[in-house]
Amino acid sequence: MAVQSEVCAKSVLTKSGISDYAVNCYYGCLHNCVYCYARYMRKFNNHTEPWGQYLDAKINAPEVLAREVTRKAPGKIFFSSACDAWQPAERKYELTRQCLKIAIDAGFSISALTKSSLVTRDFDILSASPNVSLGCTITTVNESIRRKIEPAASSSESRIQTLTRARKMGIATWAFCGPLMPGLTDTPENIEQLFAALSTLELDQILIDKLNFRSGVFESVMDLLQRFYPALTPMYRSLYQNQQEYDAYADRLVVVVTEAARAAGISSKLQLICR
Ligand code: SF4
């Protein structure tokens, strides 16, 4: 059973390596993706629960952000780098919604990435600014796999519909296909089906990433594999322990992805960050 609480934050507009700034209205993320890199945040969050099992809502985030946007130089804000901005608690708290409005009104541009169709609730705000782009993470159209690796996120189909609706409302859209997981979502069959679905969308960009084992991801993924896909565990252990082998794997992934993109007619949109 996940633990949820309310806290006050001192700052929410933080410097980011992804963009100029990042805003995270929550500590923790109940989407609980098996490959989540943000699990390293646990050491800063004073929680004993595992990553994916706790959430602190920064209930003063809009108030703090309203002050910070008057003091910091305008730039691009990424929503969100260490949680999903539209995870289930956002339905109740509307912290992301309020922060988006404050940031846009103050002249900041927005880049958002989510796995939740709840973002459609905020299309009125996102579509009102030309300086907004919305991405959805989609790594598979196989719901059986999706439910195991991203258990509390929206279905891939509903993310595809979300991007379709966003584009119809004039919002710039992109897809993040990452991380592709060895033997699960990096298979030629999965990539072909994924690209076939994405080729029907009007996307500006399709980003591809490979799995990284840092920050406790290896342990998290191995736990899942042992439960559902035990035959894959030797390959993962080997990729984790042998950098040369992992580099060779990444090279093969680039070839598979590039060829599948060409076949699906989406090569011009592809950006490989898995090299
Ligand atoms: S939605 Fe993003 S932040 Fe949340 S658990 Fe999944 S990967 Fe991590």
Short mmCIF file of N, CA and C and ligand atoms in Angstrom, two decimals, residues 24 28-39 51-52 80-85 87 113-116 137 149-153 178-179, ligand 1:
data_model
loop_
_atom_site.label_atom_id
_atom_site.label_comp_id
_atom_site.label_asym_id
_atom_site.label_seq_id
_atom_site.Cartn_x
_atom_site.Cartn_y
_atom_site.Cartn_z
N ASN A 24 9.00 20.00 -10.41
CA ASN A 24 8.42 18.74 -9.92
C ASN A 24 7.51 19.08 -8.76
N GLY A 28 8.53 11.63 -5.39
CA GLY A 28 8.07 10.27 -5.60
C GLY A 28 7.13 10.18 -6.79
N CYS A 29 6.91 8.95 -7.25
CA CYS A 29 6.02 8.76 -8.40
C CYS A 29 5.35 7.40 -8.29
N LEU A 30 4.03 7.44 -8.22
CA LEU A 30 3.29 6.18 -8.03
C LEU A 30 3.04 5.43 -9.34
N HIS A 31 3.55 5.94 -10.43
CA HIS A 31 3.48 5.15 -11.67
C HIS A 31 4.34 3.89 -11.55
N ASN A 32 5.40 4.02 -10.75
CA ASN A 32 6.18 2.83 -10.36
C ASN A 32 6.76 2.04 -11.53
N CYS A 33 7.33 2.74 -12.50
CA CYS A 33 7.92 2.05 -13.65
C CYS A 33 9.16 1.26 -13.20
N VAL A 34 9.30 0.08 -13.75
CA VAL A 34 10.39 -0.80 -13.31
C VAL A 34 11.76 -0.23 -13.66
N TYR A 35 11.83 0.57 -14.72
CA TYR A 35 13.11 1.09 -15.20
C TYR A 35 13.37 2.53 -14.76
N CYS A 36 12.58 3.05 -13.84
CA CYS A 36 12.64 4.48 -13.50
C CYS A 36 14.03 4.89 -12.98
N TYR A 37 14.62 5.91 -13.63
CA TYR A 37 15.94 6.41 -13.19
C TYR A 37 15.81 7.36 -12.00
N ALA A 38 14.60 7.89 -11.80
CA ALA A 38 14.42 8.86 -10.72
C ALA A 38 14.45 8.20 -9.34
N ARG A 39 14.56 6.88 -9.30
CA ARG A 39 14.56 6.19 -8.00
C ARG A 39 15.74 6.64 -7.12
N TRP A 51 10.93 2.90 -3.91
CA TRP A 51 10.53 3.83 -4.96
C TRP A 51 9.23 3.31 -5.61
N GLY A 52 8.33 4.23 -5.88
CA GLY A 52 7.06 3.83 -6.48
C GLY A 52 5.98 3.56 -5.45
N SER A 80 8.01 16.71 -15.97
CA SER A 80 8.76 16.89 -14.76
C SER A 80 9.94 15.93 -14.82
N SER A 81 11.01 16.22 -14.16
CA SER A 81 12.23 15.42 -14.32
C SER A 81 12.35 14.27 -13.32
N ALA A 82 11.68 14.37 -12.16
CA ALA A 82 11.85 13.33 -11.13
C ALA A 82 10.53 12.73 -10.68
N CYS A 83 9.49 12.98 -11.46
CA CYS A 83 8.18 12.35 -11.20
C CYS A 83 7.36 12.54 -12.47
N ASP A 84 6.20 11.90 -12.53
CA ASP A 84 5.28 12.23 -13.62
C ASP A 84 4.35 13.33 -13.13
N ALA A 85 4.33 14.44 -13.88
CA ALA A 85 3.55 15.61 -13.44
C ALA A 85 2.05 15.34 -13.40
N GLN A 87 0.67 12.21 -12.60
CA GLN A 87 0.37 10.94 -11.92
C GLN A 87 -0.96 11.08 -11.17
N LEU A 113 6.65 15.89 -20.45
CA LEU A 113 6.69 14.46 -20.83
C LEU A 113 5.89 13.68 -19.80
N THR A 114 4.97 12.86 -20.28
CA THR A 114 4.11 12.13 -19.35
C THR A 114 3.76 10.75 -19.88
N LYS A 115 3.27 9.93 -18.95
CA LYS A 115 2.70 8.64 -19.32
C LYS A 115 1.23 8.60 -18.91
N SER A 116 0.64 9.78 -18.74
CA SER A 116 -0.73 9.83 -18.21
C SER A 116 -1.65 10.62 -19.12
N THR A 137 5.72 9.18 -23.28
CA THR A 137 6.60 8.00 -23.35
C THR A 137 5.76 6.82 -23.82
N ILE A 149 5.73 -3.34 -16.83
CA ILE A 149 6.88 -2.43 -16.68
C ILE A 149 6.47 -1.01 -16.25
N GLU A 150 5.22 -0.63 -16.51
CA GLU A 150 4.74 0.72 -16.13
C GLU A 150 3.36 0.54 -15.48
N PRO A 151 3.30 -0.16 -14.35
CA PRO A 151 2.02 -0.68 -13.85
C PRO A 151 0.91 0.34 -13.60
N ALA A 152 1.25 1.54 -13.16
CA ALA A 152 0.16 2.47 -12.79
C ALA A 152 0.00 3.61 -13.79
N ALA A 153 0.69 3.52 -14.91
CA ALA A 153 0.56 4.57 -15.93
C ALA A 153 -0.61 4.25 -16.86
N GLY A 178 11.51 5.12 -24.83
CA GLY A 178 12.66 4.74 -24.02
C GLY A 178 12.28 4.59 -22.55
N PRO A 179 13.01 3.76 -21.86
CA PRO A 179 14.06 2.95 -22.43
C PRO A 179 13.51 1.67 -23.05
S1 SF4 B 1 6.44 7.92 -14.80
FE1 SF4 B 1 8.57 8.57 -14.95
S2 SF4 B 1 9.10 9.31 -12.90
FE2 SF4 B 1 7.24 8.10 -12.71
S3 SF4 B 1 7.94 6.05 -12.13
FE3 SF4 B 1 7.68 6.12 -14.38
S4 SF4 B 1 9.72 6.65 -15.19
FE4 SF4 B 1 9.69 7.18 -13.00
#
